[in-house]
XYZ file of C-alpha atoms in Angstrom:
356
model
C 0.247 -0.178 -0.059
C 2.280 2.479 1.140
C 4.548 1.444 -2.243
C 1.841 2.430 -4.241
C 1.201 5.583 -2.798
C 5.299 6.176 -3.546
C 4.714 5.319 -6.838
C 1.684 7.507 -7.396
C 3.315 10.405 -5.634
C 5.987 9.713 -8.242
C 3.747 9.782 -10.943
C 2.336 12.952 -9.743
C 5.592 14.743 -9.606
C 6.153 13.940 -12.816
C 2.907 15.233 -13.986
C 3.508 18.313 -12.468
C 6.920 18.359 -14.118
C 5.062 18.370 -17.776
C 2.270 20.851 -17.059
C 5.279 23.376 -16.407
C 6.989 22.719 -19.649
C 4.027 25.209 -21.379
C 5.468 27.872 -19.402
C 8.768 27.373 -20.567
C 7.900 27.444 -24.029
C 5.834 30.647 -23.384
C 8.774 32.465 -21.443
C 10.821 31.225 -24.761
C 8.474 32.488 -27.266
C 8.763 35.734 -24.641
C 12.199 36.176 -25.562
C 12.342 35.461 -28.988
C 9.682 38.859 -29.453
C 11.859 40.850 -27.239
C 14.670 39.936 -30.028
C 12.428 40.918 -32.550
C 11.762 44.564 -31.121
C 15.234 45.268 -31.846
C 15.216 44.800 -35.413
C 17.413 47.257 -37.441
C 19.379 47.609 -40.618
C 22.972 49.233 -40.382
C 25.852 50.609 -43.072
C 27.552 47.713 -43.099
C 30.827 47.467 -40.749
C 33.330 47.977 -43.282
C 31.125 50.685 -44.796
C 30.435 52.302 -41.415
C 34.297 53.212 -41.316
C 35.067 53.875 -45.140
C 31.728 54.197 -46.315
C 31.055 58.353 -48.092
C 27.285 59.189 -48.393
C 26.086 60.194 -51.909
C 25.110 63.853 -52.411
C 22.838 64.866 -54.858
C 23.084 68.776 -55.424
C 20.132 70.798 -56.011
C 20.890 73.949 -58.335
C 17.402 75.683 -58.591
C 18.541 78.996 -59.930
C 16.423 82.030 -59.969
C 12.855 81.207 -60.417
C 9.566 83.252 -61.365
C 6.379 82.009 -60.550
C 3.720 83.057 -63.621
C 0.647 84.836 -62.207
C -1.312 81.722 -64.560
C 0.148 78.892 -62.260
C -2.776 78.173 -60.514
C -2.604 76.978 -56.783
C -1.152 73.449 -56.478
C 0.226 74.100 -60.023
C 4.556 73.120 -60.645
C 6.340 76.382 -60.750
C 9.611 74.406 -61.408
C 11.031 70.874 -61.452
C 14.681 70.155 -60.217
C 16.261 66.939 -60.575
C 19.528 65.078 -59.833
C 21.048 61.276 -60.743
C 21.524 59.157 -58.200
C 23.719 56.207 -58.857
C 23.211 52.510 -57.731
C 25.373 51.066 -55.327
C 25.081 47.245 -53.718
C 25.835 46.225 -50.064
C 25.354 49.625 -48.792
C 23.450 48.244 -45.512
C 22.983 44.715 -43.740
C 20.163 44.005 -41.828
C 19.760 41.490 -39.056
C 17.644 38.172 -38.319
C 14.290 40.616 -37.754
C 15.128 43.233 -40.688
C 14.847 46.800 -40.552
C 13.723 50.158 -42.027
C 14.923 52.666 -44.462
C 14.054 56.474 -43.508
C 14.048 59.538 -45.033
C 13.699 62.778 -43.154
C 13.834 66.801 -44.084
C 16.940 68.529 -42.473
C 14.724 70.901 -40.734
C 11.882 68.911 -40.298
C 9.845 71.747 -37.915
C 9.914 74.159 -40.929
C 8.655 71.500 -43.456
C 5.052 71.560 -42.378
C 2.750 69.675 -44.695
C 0.495 71.819 -46.945
C -3.405 70.741 -46.712
C -5.204 69.514 -49.614
C -1.982 69.045 -51.408
C -0.456 65.574 -51.293
C 3.074 65.090 -50.213
C 3.291 69.121 -50.631
C 5.467 70.678 -47.430
C 6.195 74.264 -46.746
C 9.558 75.936 -47.812
C 10.669 79.194 -46.002
C 8.932 81.492 -48.821
C 5.381 81.802 -48.133
C 3.132 80.433 -50.649
C 5.609 78.272 -52.502
C 5.717 74.425 -51.444
C 8.317 71.214 -52.231
C 7.315 67.766 -52.939
C 10.739 65.632 -52.433
C 10.280 62.196 -54.726
C 13.141 59.485 -55.505
C 12.440 57.790 -58.862
C 13.769 54.592 -58.746
C 14.827 52.126 -61.830
C 12.846 49.280 -61.810
C 10.451 50.165 -58.822
C 8.074 52.430 -57.939
C 8.855 56.035 -56.704
C 8.387 57.696 -53.405
C 7.719 60.419 -51.410
C 9.805 62.246 -48.856
C 9.598 61.668 -46.000
C 8.655 58.141 -45.704
C 9.830 55.081 -43.676
C 9.993 51.512 -45.136
C 10.164 48.236 -43.518
C 12.266 45.313 -45.097
C 12.020 41.676 -44.445
C 15.152 40.814 -45.573
C 16.178 38.510 -42.863
C 19.279 38.972 -42.378
C 20.392 40.243 -45.675
C 22.089 43.359 -47.689
C 20.163 46.623 -49.002
C 21.580 48.660 -51.456
C 20.937 52.010 -53.265
C 18.750 51.883 -56.665
C 19.919 54.152 -59.302
C 17.142 56.593 -60.562
C 16.571 60.321 -59.982
C 16.264 62.514 -57.058
C 13.308 65.149 -57.940
C 12.082 68.323 -56.394
C 8.990 70.232 -57.268
C 8.406 73.734 -56.491
C 4.514 73.866 -56.031
C 2.455 77.162 -55.889
C 0.412 76.968 -52.559
C -1.359 80.410 -51.985
C -2.101 83.165 -54.350
C 0.261 85.451 -52.562
C 3.722 84.775 -52.943
C 6.740 85.793 -50.616
C 10.378 86.435 -51.503
C 13.558 84.954 -50.229
C 15.308 81.648 -50.117
C 13.495 78.496 -50.407
C 15.580 76.972 -47.802
C 19.108 77.498 -46.173
C 22.199 76.420 -48.305
C 23.500 72.968 -47.325
C 21.868 69.919 -46.445
C 17.804 69.553 -47.505
C 17.186 65.827 -46.862
C 18.581 62.629 -45.225
C 17.993 59.376 -46.550
C 19.786 56.737 -43.710
C 18.682 53.423 -41.724
C 17.084 52.609 -38.827
C 20.160 51.040 -36.985
C 22.287 54.191 -37.794
C 21.760 57.605 -36.931
C 20.740 60.918 -39.468
C 24.521 61.947 -38.634
C 25.144 58.832 -40.552
C 23.128 58.890 -43.995
C 23.319 56.566 -47.033
C 22.083 59.646 -49.571
C 21.888 63.271 -49.098
C 20.585 66.209 -50.961
C 21.670 69.440 -50.811
C 21.255 73.099 -52.082
C 24.325 75.114 -53.480
C 25.214 78.457 -52.911
C 23.696 79.777 -56.291
C 20.414 77.293 -55.713
C 19.085 79.156 -52.538
C 16.222 80.068 -55.056
C 15.473 83.999 -54.450
C 11.182 84.000 -55.740
C 10.226 87.647 -57.074
C 6.838 88.663 -57.764
C 6.703 88.580 -61.414
C 4.113 89.326 -64.690
C 3.724 87.815 -67.589
C 2.163 89.167 -71.021
C -1.129 88.893 -71.738
C -1.707 86.166 -74.640
C -2.724 88.943 -76.775
C 0.099 91.136 -76.187
C 2.819 88.603 -77.215
C 2.262 89.160 -80.601
C 0.942 92.750 -81.461
C -0.085 93.230 -85.399
C -0.267 97.054 -85.840
C -1.711 97.773 -89.269
C -1.112 101.102 -91.044
C -2.453 99.747 -94.569
C -1.927 102.146 -97.364
C -0.998 105.528 -96.739
C -0.576 107.778 -99.589
C 3.293 109.453 -100.267
C 1.984 112.826 -100.891
C 0.582 112.658 -97.072
C 3.700 113.810 -95.810
C 4.831 117.634 -96.830
C 8.391 117.680 -95.304
C 10.448 116.427 -92.136
C 8.352 115.206 -88.880
C 5.042 115.643 -91.029
C 3.134 112.086 -89.770
C 0.513 109.852 -90.978
C -2.828 108.375 -88.847
C -1.940 106.694 -85.382
C -2.754 103.323 -84.530
C -3.000 102.887 -80.699
C -2.635 99.386 -78.976
C -1.430 98.507 -75.339
C 0.967 95.836 -73.925
C -1.288 94.559 -71.170
C 0.516 92.421 -67.817
C -0.982 89.868 -65.900
C 1.000 90.426 -62.234
C 0.908 87.839 -59.304
C 0.107 89.192 -55.912
C 3.430 89.540 -53.453
C 4.301 90.366 -50.244
C 6.399 93.196 -51.226
C 5.528 95.395 -53.833
C 7.947 95.379 -56.811
C 7.813 97.885 -59.947
C 7.682 97.005 -63.145
C 9.021 98.342 -65.749
C 8.975 97.231 -69.914
C 11.802 98.362 -72.066
C 11.288 98.524 -75.942
C 14.180 97.897 -78.273
C 14.522 98.151 -81.833
C 16.573 99.525 -84.673
C 16.555 103.318 -84.305
C 16.246 105.102 -87.575
C 19.446 107.156 -89.140
C 18.076 110.108 -88.547
C 18.123 110.163 -84.699
C 14.377 110.762 -83.736
C 13.302 110.172 -80.364
C 11.844 106.487 -80.674
C 11.367 106.437 -84.062
C 12.478 102.798 -85.345
C 14.282 102.273 -88.850
C 12.239 99.804 -91.448
C 13.134 96.617 -92.510
C 15.520 95.991 -94.930
C 13.549 94.365 -97.864
C 13.278 94.857 -101.464
C 11.148 97.381 -102.389
C 11.312 99.525 -99.027
C 9.908 102.825 -98.704
C 12.228 105.776 -98.412
C 12.547 108.975 -96.088
C 10.079 107.760 -93.530
C 10.384 105.686 -89.874
C 7.763 104.511 -87.370
C 7.429 106.629 -84.614
C 6.309 105.399 -80.943
C 5.016 107.163 -78.018
C 3.530 106.359 -74.644
C -0.350 107.616 -74.212
C -1.039 108.807 -71.086
C -4.608 109.924 -71.062
C -5.183 112.479 -73.911
C -1.588 113.404 -74.179
C 1.625 111.852 -75.721
C 5.065 111.090 -74.017
C 7.955 110.664 -76.090
C 10.394 107.874 -75.177
C 13.825 106.515 -76.240
C 13.887 103.369 -77.653
C 15.833 100.992 -75.074
C 15.131 103.113 -72.074
C 12.406 101.486 -69.502
C 9.350 102.530 -69.158
C 7.970 102.291 -65.619
C 4.326 100.491 -65.970
C 3.316 100.142 -62.028
C 3.639 98.209 -59.273
C 2.513 94.844 -58.240
C -0.086 94.748 -55.625
C -0.522 91.975 -52.611
C -3.135 90.300 -54.706
C -3.056 89.533 -58.567
C -3.294 92.492 -60.765
C -3.276 93.665 -64.512
C -0.454 96.307 -65.831
C -0.941 98.315 -69.096
C 1.225 100.134 -71.036
C -0.478 102.287 -73.637
C 1.449 103.251 -76.834
C 0.668 104.851 -80.289
C 2.751 104.215 -83.594
C 2.803 106.078 -86.728
C 4.839 106.875 -89.645
C 6.703 109.981 -89.813
C 8.763 111.495 -92.341
C 12.747 111.164 -91.726
C 14.433 113.809 -94.095
C 13.774 116.386 -96.522
C 12.432 115.810 -99.770
C 9.784 113.578 -101.299
C 8.732 110.230 -99.478
C 9.786 107.086 -101.752
C 6.730 104.557 -101.998
C 7.554 100.957 -101.155
C 6.965 98.469 -98.047
C 7.047 100.110 -94.715
C 7.704 97.630 -91.793
C 9.714 97.646 -88.727
C 9.571 95.362 -85.602
C 10.100 96.392 -82.023
C 10.713 93.854 -79.054
C 9.747 94.609 -75.311
C 11.273 92.992 -72.220
C 9.632 93.062 -68.490
C 12.080 94.380 -65.901
C 11.523 94.748 -62.201
C 13.105 96.607 -59.189
């Protein structure tokens, strides 16, 4: 009887031991989960000593924003090449992440209503940063992507680094889009931002200065001024004139935080007479002789002579979008003594916008 009890007690102890095994297995599983939480990819050891991050230089030049560019519209696109490189980073048994960030994240705030667009240091101008990957899908900055290679190597795919400057408001400010220097960093979660694999940098002449600007109205880009046929005997001496032909150069100007003076400079080949504001006729066969084309500025009911090549102040930009106009007048004028010789009497002038 006692022997049986001893055997029964021994069995109970063994059974108790068996019931403890699931607890041991759960504890081991818990250790596995703890190890997985430390997953990371890192620039490899050799690379950690000798690795030199690839840098994409951004040279945006000077930017002008056309008033016709809508909110959300592209102002300018700047791109640079990315060279592919294998075995840049090694991931451990649990994988890891690649991460891309702006250098100054507190200054890059998402713009409501515009996908992947972030603020710049210039009001009304946003930035959208994208990497186009050869043979893969593009992605936008900032981003974080997990990798399931366990363990394994990661490389940098070749492709393009693309920056879109986007209009985000009616009123456009002035200044630098971003400071000279590093703009973005691409790194792995086992490293820090101070040990990146890829960076982008604004060059010294790529610190973009954006000025309020105007564009020529579609109807003013090429202005034909028809004089029709004019009898040669209409002119009876130097400075006698034909009929007036009035026209205007119209400008569409964007709003700006700073008032800017807008000028138009009119250039043409001056007539040999030296008369102010008189164009020389085009050198063609059967050209008329003894006349030129005079241009003056209209001001109400008055005329204001001007010299070719001198800037004419048209007006100032406003805080909101506005229209400016330069009213002009053209006509034939006799430029020398004697009779005017009949023939073809065409001429042309070009105009250029200037800002102060």
